[in-house]
Backbone as numpy.savetxt, mean C-alpha at the origin, in Angstrom:
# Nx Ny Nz CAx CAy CAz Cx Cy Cz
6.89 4.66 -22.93 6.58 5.60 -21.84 7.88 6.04 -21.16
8.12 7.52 -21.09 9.18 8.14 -20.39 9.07 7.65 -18.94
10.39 7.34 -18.32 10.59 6.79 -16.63 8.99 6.22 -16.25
8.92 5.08 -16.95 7.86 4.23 -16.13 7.75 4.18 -14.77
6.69 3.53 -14.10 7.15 3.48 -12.78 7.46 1.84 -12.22
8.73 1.63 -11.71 9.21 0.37 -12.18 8.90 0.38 -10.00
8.09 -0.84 -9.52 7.37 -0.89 -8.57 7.66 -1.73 -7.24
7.80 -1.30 -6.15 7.11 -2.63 -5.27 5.95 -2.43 -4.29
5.15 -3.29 -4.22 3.99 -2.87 -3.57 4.00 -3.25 -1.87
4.21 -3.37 -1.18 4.32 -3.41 0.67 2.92 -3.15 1.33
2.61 -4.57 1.96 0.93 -4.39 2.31 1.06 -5.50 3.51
-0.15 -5.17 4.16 -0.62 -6.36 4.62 -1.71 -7.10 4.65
-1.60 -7.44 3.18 -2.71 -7.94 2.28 -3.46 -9.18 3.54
-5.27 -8.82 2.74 -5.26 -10.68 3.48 -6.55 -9.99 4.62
-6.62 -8.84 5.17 -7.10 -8.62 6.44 -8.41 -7.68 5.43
-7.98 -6.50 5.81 -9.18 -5.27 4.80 -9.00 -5.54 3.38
-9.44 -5.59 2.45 -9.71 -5.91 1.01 -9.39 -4.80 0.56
-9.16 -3.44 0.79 -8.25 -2.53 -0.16 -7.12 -3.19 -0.27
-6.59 -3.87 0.22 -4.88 -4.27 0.05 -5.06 -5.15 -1.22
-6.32 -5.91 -1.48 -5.74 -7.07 -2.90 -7.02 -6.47 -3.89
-7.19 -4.72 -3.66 -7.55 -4.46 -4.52 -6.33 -3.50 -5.09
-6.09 -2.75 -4.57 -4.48 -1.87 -4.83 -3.66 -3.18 -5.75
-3.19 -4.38 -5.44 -2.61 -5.18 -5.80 -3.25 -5.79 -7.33
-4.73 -5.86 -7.52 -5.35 -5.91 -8.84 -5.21 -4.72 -9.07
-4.89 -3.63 -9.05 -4.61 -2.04 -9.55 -3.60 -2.13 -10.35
-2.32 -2.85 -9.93 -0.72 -2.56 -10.06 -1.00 -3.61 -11.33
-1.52 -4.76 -11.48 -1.64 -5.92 -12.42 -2.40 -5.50 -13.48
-3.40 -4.67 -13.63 -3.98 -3.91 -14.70 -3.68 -2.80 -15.31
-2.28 -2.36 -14.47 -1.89 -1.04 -15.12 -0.49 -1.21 -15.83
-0.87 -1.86 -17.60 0.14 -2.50 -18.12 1.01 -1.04 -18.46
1.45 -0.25 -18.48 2.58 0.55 -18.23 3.54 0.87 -16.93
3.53 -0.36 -16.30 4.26 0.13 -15.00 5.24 -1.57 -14.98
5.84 -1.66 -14.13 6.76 -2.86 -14.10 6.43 -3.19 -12.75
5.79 -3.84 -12.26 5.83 -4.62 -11.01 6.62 -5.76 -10.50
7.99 -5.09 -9.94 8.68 -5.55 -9.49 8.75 -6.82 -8.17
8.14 -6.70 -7.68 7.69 -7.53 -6.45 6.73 -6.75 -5.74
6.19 -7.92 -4.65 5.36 -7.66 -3.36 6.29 -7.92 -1.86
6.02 -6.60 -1.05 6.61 -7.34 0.45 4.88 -7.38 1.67
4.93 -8.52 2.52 4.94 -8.62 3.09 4.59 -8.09 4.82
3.72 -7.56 5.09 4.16 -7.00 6.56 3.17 -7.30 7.70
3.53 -7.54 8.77 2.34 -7.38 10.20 1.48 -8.89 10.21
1.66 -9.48 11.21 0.91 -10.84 11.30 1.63 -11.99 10.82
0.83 -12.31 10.25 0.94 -13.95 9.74 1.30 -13.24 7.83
2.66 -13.00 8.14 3.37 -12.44 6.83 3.54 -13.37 5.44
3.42 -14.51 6.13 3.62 -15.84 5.56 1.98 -16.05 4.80
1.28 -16.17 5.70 -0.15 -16.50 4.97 -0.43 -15.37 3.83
0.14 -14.25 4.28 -0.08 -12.79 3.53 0.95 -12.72 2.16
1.94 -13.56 2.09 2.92 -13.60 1.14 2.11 -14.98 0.21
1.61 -15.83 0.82 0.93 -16.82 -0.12 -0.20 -16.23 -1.08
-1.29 -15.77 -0.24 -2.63 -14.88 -0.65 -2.30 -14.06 -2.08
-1.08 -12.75 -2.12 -0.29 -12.55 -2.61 0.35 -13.36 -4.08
0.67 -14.48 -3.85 0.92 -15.53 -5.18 -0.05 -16.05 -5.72
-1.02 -16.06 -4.88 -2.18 -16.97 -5.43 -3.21 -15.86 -6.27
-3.49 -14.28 -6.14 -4.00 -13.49 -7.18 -3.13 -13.10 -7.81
-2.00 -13.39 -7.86 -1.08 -13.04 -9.25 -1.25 -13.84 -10.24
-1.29 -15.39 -9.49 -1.29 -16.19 -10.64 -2.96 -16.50 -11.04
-3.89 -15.89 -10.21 -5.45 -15.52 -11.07 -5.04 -14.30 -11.51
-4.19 -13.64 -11.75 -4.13 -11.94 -12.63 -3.21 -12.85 -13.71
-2.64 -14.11 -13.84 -1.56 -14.22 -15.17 -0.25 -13.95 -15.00
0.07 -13.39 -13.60 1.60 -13.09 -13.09 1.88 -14.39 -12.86
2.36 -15.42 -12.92 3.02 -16.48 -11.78 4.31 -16.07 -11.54
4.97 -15.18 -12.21 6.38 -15.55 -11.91 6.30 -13.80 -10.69
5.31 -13.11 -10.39 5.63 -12.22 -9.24 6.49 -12.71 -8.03
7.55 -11.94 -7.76 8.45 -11.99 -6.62 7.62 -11.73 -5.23
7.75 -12.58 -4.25 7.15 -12.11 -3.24 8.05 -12.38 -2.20
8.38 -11.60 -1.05 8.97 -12.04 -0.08 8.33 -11.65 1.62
8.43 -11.53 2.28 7.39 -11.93 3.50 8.51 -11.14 4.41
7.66 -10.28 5.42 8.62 -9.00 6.05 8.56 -9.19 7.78
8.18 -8.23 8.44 8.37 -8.45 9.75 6.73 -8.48 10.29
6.82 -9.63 11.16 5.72 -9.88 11.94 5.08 -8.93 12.53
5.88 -8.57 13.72 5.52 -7.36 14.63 6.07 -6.38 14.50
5.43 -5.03 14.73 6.24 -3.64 14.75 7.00 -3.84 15.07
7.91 -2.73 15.23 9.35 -2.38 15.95 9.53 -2.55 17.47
8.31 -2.43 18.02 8.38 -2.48 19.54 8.33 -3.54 20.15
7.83 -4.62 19.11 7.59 -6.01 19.47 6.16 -6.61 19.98
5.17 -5.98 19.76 3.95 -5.81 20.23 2.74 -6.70 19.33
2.10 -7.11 20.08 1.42 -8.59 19.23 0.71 -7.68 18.11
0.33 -8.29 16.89 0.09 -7.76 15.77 -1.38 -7.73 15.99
-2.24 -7.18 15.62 -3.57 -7.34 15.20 -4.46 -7.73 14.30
-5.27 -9.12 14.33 -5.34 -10.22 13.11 -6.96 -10.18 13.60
-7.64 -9.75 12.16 -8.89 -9.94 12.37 -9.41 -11.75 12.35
-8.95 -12.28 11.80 -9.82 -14.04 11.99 -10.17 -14.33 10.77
-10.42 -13.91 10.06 -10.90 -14.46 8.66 -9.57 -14.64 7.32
-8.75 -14.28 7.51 -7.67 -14.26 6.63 -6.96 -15.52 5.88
-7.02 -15.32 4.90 -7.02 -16.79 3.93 -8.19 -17.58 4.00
-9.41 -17.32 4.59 -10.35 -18.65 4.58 -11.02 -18.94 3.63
-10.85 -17.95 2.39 -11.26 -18.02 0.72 -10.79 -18.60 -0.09
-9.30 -19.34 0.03 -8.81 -20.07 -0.49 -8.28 -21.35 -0.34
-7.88 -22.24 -1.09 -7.96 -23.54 -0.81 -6.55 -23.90 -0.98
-5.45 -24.63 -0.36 -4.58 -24.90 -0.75 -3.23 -23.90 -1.11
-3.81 -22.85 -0.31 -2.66 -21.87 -0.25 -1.38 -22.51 0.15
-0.94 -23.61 1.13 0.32 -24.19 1.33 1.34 -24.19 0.64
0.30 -24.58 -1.23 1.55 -24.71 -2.50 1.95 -23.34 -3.23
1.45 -22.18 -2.25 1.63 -21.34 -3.14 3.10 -20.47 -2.65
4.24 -20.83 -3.58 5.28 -20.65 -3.39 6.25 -19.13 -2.96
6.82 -18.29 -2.22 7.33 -16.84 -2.01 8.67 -17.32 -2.02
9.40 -15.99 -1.74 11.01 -16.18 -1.56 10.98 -15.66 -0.31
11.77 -17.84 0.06 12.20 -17.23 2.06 13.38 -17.07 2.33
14.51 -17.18 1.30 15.82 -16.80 1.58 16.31 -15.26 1.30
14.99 -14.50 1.09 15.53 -13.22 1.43 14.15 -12.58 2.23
14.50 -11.58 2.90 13.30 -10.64 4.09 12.55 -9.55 3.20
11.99 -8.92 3.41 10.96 -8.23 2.74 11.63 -6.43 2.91
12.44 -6.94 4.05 13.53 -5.20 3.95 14.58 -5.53 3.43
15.55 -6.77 3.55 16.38 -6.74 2.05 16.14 -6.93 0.54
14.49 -7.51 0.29 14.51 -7.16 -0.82 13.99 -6.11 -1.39
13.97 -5.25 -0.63 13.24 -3.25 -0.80 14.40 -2.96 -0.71
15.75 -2.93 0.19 17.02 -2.62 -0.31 17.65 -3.04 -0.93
17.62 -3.94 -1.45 18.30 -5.03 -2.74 17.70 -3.85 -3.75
17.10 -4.01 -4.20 16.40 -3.87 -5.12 16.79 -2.35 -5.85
16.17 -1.12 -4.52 16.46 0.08 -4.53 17.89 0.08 -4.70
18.87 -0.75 -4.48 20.70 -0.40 -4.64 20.73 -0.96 -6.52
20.15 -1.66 -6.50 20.39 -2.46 -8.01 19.82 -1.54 -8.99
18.17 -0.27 -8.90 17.99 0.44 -9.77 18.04 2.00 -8.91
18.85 2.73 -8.55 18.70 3.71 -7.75 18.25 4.68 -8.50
17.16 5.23 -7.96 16.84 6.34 -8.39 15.70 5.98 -9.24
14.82 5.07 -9.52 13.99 4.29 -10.08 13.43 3.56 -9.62
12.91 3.42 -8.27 12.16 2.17 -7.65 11.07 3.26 -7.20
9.63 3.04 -7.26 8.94 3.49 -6.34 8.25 2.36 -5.50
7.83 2.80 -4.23 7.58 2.29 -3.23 6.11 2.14 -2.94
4.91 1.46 -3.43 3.79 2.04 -2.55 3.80 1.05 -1.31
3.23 1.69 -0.25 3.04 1.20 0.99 1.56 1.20 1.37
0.97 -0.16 2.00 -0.32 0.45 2.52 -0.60 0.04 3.53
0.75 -0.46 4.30 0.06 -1.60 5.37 1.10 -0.44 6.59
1.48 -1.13 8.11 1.86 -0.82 9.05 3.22 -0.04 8.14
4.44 0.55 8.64 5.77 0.48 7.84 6.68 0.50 8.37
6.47 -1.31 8.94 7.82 -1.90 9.72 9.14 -2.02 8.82
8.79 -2.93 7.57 9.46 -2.91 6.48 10.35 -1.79 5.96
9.44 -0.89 5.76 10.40 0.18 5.30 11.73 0.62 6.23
11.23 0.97 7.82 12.17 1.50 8.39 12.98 0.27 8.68
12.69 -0.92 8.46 14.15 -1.79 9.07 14.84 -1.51 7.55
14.53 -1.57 6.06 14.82 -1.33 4.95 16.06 -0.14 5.38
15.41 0.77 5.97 16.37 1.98 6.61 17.65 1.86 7.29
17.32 0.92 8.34 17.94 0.66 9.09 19.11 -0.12 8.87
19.04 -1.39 8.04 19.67 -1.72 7.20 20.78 -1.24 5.78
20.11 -0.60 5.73 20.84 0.33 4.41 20.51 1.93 4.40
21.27 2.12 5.00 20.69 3.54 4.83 20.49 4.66 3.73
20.80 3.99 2.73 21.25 4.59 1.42 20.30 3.97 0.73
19.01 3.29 1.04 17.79 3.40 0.92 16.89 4.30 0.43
17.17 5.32 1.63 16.25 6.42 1.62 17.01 6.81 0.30
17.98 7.52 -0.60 18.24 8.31 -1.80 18.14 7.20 -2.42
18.27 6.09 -2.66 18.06 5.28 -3.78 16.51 4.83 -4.40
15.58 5.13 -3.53 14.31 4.93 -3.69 13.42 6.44 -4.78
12.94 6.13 -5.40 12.14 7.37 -6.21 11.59 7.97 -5.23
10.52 7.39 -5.07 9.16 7.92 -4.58 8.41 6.55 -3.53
8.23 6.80 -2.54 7.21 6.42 -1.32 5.74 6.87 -1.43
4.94 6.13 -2.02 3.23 6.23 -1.99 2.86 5.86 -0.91
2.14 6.37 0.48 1.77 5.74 1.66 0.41 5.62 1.75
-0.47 5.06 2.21 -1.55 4.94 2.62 -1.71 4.76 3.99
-1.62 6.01 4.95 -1.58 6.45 6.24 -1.94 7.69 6.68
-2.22 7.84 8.21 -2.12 9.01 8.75 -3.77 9.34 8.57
-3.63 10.46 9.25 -4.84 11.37 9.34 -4.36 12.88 9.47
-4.72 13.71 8.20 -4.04 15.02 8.51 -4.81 16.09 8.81
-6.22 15.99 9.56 -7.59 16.57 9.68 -7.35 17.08 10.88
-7.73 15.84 11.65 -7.97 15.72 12.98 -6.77 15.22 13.84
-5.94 16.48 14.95 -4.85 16.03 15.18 -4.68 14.94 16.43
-5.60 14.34 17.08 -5.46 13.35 18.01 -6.23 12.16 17.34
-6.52 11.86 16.44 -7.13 10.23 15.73 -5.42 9.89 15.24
-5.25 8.73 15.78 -4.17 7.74 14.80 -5.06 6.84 13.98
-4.54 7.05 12.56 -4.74 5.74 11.91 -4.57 4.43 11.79
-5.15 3.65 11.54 -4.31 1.97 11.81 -3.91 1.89 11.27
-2.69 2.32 10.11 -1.54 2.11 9.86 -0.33 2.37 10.55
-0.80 3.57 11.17 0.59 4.35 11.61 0.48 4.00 13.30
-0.69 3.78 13.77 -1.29 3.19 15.07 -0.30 1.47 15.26
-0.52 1.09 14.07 0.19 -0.14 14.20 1.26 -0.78 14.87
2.11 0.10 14.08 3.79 0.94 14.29 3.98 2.18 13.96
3.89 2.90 14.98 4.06 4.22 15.35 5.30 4.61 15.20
6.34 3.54 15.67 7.71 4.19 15.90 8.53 4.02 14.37
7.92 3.08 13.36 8.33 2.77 12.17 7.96 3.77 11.51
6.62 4.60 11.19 5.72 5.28 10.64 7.18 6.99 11.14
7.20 6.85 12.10 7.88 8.27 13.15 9.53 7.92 12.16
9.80 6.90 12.16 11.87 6.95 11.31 11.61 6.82 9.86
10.52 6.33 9.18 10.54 6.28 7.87 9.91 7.87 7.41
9.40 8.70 7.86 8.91 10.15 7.73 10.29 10.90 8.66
10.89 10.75 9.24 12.00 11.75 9.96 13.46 11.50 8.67
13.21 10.34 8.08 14.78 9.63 7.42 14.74 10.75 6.15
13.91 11.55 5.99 14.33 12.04 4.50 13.73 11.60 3.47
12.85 10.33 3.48 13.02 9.52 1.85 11.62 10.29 1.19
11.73 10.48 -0.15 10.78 11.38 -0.62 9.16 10.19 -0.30
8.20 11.25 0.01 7.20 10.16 0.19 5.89 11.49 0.08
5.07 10.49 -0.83 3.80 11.01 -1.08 2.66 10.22 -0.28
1.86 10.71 0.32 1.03 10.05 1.71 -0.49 10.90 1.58
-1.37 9.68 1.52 -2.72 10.01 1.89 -3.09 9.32 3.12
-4.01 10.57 3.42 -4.71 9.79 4.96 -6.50 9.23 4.90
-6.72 9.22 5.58 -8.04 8.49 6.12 -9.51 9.75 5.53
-8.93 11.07 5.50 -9.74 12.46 5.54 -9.91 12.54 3.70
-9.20 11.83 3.57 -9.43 11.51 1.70 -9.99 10.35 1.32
-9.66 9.22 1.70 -9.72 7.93 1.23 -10.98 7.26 2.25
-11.33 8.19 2.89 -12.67 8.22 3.31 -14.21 8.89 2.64
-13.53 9.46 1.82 -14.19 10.35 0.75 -14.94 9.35 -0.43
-14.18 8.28 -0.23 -14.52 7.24 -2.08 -15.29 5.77 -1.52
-16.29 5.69 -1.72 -16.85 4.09 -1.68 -16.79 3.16 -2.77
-16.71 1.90 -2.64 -17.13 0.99 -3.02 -18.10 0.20 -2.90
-19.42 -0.02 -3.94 -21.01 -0.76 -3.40 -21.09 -1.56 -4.59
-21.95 -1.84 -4.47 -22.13 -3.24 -5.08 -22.53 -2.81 -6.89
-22.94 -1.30 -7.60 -22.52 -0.92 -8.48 -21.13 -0.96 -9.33
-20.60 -0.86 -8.53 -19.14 -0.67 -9.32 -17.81 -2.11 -8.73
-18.72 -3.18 -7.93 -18.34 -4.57 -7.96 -18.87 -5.28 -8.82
-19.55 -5.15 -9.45 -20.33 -5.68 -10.59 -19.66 -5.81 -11.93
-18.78 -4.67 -12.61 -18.10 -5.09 -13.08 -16.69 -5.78 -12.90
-16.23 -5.80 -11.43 -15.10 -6.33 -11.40 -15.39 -7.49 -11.30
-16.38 -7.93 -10.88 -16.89 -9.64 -10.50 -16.99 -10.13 -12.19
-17.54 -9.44 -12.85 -17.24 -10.52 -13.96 -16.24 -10.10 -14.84
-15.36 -10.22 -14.35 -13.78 -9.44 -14.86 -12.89 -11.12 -14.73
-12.99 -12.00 -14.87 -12.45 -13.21 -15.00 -12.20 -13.80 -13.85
-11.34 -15.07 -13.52 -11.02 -15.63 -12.18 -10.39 -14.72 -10.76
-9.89 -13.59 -11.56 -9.44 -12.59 -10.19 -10.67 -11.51 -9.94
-11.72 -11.35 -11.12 -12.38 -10.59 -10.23 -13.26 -11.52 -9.52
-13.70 -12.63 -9.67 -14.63 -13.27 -9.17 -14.10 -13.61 -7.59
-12.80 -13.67 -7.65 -12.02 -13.32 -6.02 -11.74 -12.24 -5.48
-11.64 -11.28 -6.13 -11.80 -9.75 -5.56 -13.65 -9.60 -4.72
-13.97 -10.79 -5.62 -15.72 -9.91 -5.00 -15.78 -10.89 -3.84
-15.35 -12.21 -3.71 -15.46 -13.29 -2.85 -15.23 -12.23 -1.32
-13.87 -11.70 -1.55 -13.21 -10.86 -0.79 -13.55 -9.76 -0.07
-14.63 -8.97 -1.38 -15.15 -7.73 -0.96 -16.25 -8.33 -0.29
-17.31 -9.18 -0.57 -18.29 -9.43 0.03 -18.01 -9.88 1.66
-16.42 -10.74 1.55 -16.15 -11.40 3.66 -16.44 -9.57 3.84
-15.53 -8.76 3.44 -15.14 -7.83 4.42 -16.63 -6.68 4.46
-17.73 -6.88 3.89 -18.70 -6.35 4.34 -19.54 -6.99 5.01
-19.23 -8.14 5.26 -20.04 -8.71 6.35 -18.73 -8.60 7.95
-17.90 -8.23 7.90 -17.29 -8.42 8.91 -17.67 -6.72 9.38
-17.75 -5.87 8.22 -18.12 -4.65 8.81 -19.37 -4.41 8.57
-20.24 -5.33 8.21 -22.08 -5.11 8.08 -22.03 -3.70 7.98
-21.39 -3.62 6.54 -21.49 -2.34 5.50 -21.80 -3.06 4.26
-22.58 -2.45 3.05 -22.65 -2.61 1.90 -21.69 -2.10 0.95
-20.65 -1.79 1.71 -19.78 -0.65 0.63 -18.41 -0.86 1.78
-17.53 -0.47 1.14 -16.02 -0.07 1.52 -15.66 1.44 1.49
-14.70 1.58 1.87 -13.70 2.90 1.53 -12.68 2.01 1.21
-12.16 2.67 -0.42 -10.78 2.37 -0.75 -9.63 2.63 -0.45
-9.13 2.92 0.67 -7.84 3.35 1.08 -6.96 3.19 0.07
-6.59 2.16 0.11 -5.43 1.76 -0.43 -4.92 1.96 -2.48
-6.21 2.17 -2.85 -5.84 2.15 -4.22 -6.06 3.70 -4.85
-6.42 4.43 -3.32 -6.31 5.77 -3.86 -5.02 5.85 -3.75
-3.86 5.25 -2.79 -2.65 5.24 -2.63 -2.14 5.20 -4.13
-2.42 3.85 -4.81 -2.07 3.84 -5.97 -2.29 4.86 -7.50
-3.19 5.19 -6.49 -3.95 5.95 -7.80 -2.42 7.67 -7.70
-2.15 7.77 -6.69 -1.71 8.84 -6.19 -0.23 8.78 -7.38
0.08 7.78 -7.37 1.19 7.03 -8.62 1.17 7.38 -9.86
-0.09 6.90 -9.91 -0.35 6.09 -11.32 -0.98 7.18 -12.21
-2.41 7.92 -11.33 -2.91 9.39 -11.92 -3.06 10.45 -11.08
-1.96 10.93 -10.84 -1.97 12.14 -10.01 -3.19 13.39 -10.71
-3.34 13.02 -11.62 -4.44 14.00 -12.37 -5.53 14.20 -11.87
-5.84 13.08 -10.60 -7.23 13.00 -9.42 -7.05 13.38 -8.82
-6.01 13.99 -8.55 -5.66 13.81 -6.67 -4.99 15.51 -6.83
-5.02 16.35 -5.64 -4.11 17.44 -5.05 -2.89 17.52 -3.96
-2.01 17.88 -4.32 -1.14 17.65 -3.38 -0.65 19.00 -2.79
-1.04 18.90 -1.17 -0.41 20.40 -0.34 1.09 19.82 0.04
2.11 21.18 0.18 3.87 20.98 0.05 4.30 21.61 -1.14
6.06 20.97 -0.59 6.58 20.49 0.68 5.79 20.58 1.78
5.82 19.09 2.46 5.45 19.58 3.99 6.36 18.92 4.57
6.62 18.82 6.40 7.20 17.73 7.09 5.95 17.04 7.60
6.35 15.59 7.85 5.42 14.89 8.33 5.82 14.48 9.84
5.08 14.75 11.04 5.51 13.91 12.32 4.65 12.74 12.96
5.40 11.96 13.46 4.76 11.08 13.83 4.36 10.92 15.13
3.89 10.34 16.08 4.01 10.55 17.53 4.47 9.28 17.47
5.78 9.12 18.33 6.17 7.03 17.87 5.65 6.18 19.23
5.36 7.31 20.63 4.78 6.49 21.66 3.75 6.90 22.73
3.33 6.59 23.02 2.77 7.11 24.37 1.11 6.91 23.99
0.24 7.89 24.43 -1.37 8.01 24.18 -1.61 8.51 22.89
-0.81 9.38 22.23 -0.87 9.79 21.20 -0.07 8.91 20.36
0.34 8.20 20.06 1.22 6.96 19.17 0.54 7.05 17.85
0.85 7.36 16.59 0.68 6.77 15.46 -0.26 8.28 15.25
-0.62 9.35 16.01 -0.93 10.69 15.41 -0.09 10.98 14.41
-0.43 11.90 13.63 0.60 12.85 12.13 -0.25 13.72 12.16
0.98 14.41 11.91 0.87 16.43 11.84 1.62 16.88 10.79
0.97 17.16 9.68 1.80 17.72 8.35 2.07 19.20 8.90
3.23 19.94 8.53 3.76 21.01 8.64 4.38 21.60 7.71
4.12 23.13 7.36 4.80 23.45 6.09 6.30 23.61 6.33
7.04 23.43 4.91 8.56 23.51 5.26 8.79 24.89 5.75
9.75 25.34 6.54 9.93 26.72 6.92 10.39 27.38 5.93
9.92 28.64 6.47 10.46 29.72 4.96 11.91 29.94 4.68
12.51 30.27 3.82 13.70 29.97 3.33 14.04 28.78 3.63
13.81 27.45 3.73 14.35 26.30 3.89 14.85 25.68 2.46
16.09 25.34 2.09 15.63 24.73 0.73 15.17 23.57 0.43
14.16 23.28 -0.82 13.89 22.01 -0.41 14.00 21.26 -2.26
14.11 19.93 -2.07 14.60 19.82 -3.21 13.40 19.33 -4.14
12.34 19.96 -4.71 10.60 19.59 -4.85 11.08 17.93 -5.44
11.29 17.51 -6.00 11.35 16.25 -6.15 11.78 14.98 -5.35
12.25 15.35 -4.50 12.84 14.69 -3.50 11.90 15.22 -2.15
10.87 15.84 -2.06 10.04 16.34 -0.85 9.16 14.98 -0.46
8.15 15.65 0.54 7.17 15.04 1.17 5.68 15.98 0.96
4.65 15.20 0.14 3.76 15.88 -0.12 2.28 14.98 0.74
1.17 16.18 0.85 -0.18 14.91 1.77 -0.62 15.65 0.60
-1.77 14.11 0.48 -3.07 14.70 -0.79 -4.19 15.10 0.12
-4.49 16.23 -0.82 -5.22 17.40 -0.05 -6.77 17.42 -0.54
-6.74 16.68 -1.88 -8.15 16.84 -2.90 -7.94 15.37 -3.63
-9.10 15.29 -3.99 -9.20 14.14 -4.75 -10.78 14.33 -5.42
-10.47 13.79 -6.96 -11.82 13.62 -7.40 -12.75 12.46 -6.87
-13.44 12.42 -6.36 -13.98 10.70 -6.10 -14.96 10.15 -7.46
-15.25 10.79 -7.74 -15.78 9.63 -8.98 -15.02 9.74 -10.01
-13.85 10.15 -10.12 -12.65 9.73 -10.86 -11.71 9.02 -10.50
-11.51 8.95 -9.06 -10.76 7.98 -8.41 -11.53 6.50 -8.35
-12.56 6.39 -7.99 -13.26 5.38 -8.01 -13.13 4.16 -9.55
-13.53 5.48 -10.28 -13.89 5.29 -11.78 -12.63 3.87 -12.45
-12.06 5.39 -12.14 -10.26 4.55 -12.12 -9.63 3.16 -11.95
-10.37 3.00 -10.55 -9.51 1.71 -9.00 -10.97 0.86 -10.17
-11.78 1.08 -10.30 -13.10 -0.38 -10.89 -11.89 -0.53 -12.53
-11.84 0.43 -13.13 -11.48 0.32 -14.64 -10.28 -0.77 -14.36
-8.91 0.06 -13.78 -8.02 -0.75 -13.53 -7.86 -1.91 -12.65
-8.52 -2.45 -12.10 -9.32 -3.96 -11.43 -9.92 -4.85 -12.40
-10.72 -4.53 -13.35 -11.08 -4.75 -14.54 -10.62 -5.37 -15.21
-9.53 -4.31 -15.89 -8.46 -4.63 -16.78 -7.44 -5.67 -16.66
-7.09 -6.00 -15.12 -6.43 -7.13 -14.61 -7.13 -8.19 -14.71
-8.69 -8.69 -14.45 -9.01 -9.33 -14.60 -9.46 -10.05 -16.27
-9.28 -9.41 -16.64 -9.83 -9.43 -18.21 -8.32 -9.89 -18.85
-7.32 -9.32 -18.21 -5.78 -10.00 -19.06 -5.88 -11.15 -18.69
-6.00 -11.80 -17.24 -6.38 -13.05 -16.83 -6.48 -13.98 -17.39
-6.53 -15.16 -16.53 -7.83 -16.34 -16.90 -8.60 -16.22 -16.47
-9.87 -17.06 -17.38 -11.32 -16.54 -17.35 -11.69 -17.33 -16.17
């Protein structure tokens, strides 16, 4: 395969169950290189274990994981629903890397293959902008930024991603770095019910924990179904053939106040030049029962490389 997409995935797995379904996405899609996992928001640590422990039910053990920043940028207590890790047993032994941070190893990484790393993101994006902040030569060394954020519908709803950390979400969209971003007005569009968990549950030892997973988080939202956020993110990667993309655009953030964590896509101005590969695009369309189709097949497929 011409320029694979050689990966790191940035979440804050552990809380909503799109995050360690995106993560069974990346493990079933044997043409891509999954480079590591970071880390972000909360108890980064429990979220970096969770993390090792479905890699090594997907057959990864040797996935890199490293564990990122607790709190946003502003310093502001994180938001932890209560149930996180209580599906597993003995997470303690499940080993990450603590001698490096979850923004030096997104800039490590991006300096060692420049121009070849893509980024998906689905959690807050503290990570990224200290990644920034840190190296600023970040932003051009990185391919491509997949986000799972924002709302580009309705201009006063913040999303809880960008709601999170507002002011991270506001420097990682102002810095330049090329980034492809879906919001809530799409990935609100696609469910998950108990049809199309059916085959992931008997998809070996990781799907039978994907469903453990999906089932806490519909009783915490006494829903029968999900919205996939996060693996339409992936999907945005992996098969752009689902998805539409409006752009160049600019993306803004609001980084404080009542409006905090709003986004307002804007077209680039006329005569501006822009470099299309290096832009900022929002997905505008999406098939949903091809996206869906997709996030069950490739969930699947991870579980089935597995152990049984």
């Amino acid at each position: 395969m011409a320029n694979p997409h050689r990966v790191i995935l940035d979440t804050d797995i552990g809380s909503d169950v799109d995050d360690a379904l995106a993560l069974a996405m990346l493990f079933g899609a044997t043409d891509i290189e999954l480079l590591g996992v970071t880390t972000v928001y909360g108890d980064v640590d429990l979220r970096a274990r969770i993390a090792r422990r479905l890699a090594r039910l997907a057959g990864h053990d040797g996935l890199a994981v490293a564990s990122g920043a607790e709190r946003p940028l502003s310093g502001a207590e994180a938001w932890w629903a209560g149930f996180e890790g209580q599906l597993y047993s003995d997470l303690g032994g499940e080993v990450f890397m603590e001698d490096v941070t979850a923004a030096e190893f997104l800039a490590q990484t991006a300096a060692d293959i420049p121009g070849e790393l893509d980024v998906v993101a689905v959690g807050p994006l503290t990570n990224l902008a200290t990644a920034i902040r840190t190296d600023p030569a970040f932003v051009s060394n990185v391919r491509r930024v997949y986000v799972m954020g924002g709302r580009f519908d309705v201009r006063e709803q913040a999303e809880h991603n960008f709601k999170c950390d507002a002011e991270a979400a506001a420097e990682v969209f102002a810095s330049g770095i090329p980034v492809t971003v879906v919001g809530l007005e799409i990935t609100t569009r696609a469910r998950i019910g108990p049809d199309e968990l059916a085959p992931i549950a008997a998809a070996g030892a990781l799907g039978r924990q994907i469903e453990a997973e999906v089932h806490q988080w519909w009783q915490y939202t006494e829903h029968q179904w999900n919205h996939p956020h996060d693996p339409i993110a992936v999907l945005a990667m992996l098969r752009p053939d689902l998805l539409g993309l409006k752009g160049p655009v600019r993306v803004r953030v609001e980084p404080e106040g009542d409006l905090a964590g709003v986004s307002v896509a804007e077209p680039v101005p006329v005569g501006e030049s822009v470099d299309a590969a290096r832009a900022t695009y929002v997905v505008d369309r999406v098939n949903v029962a091809g996206a869906v189709a997709a996030t069950v097949a490739l969930i699947k497929a991870a579980g089935d490389l597995g152990p049984s």
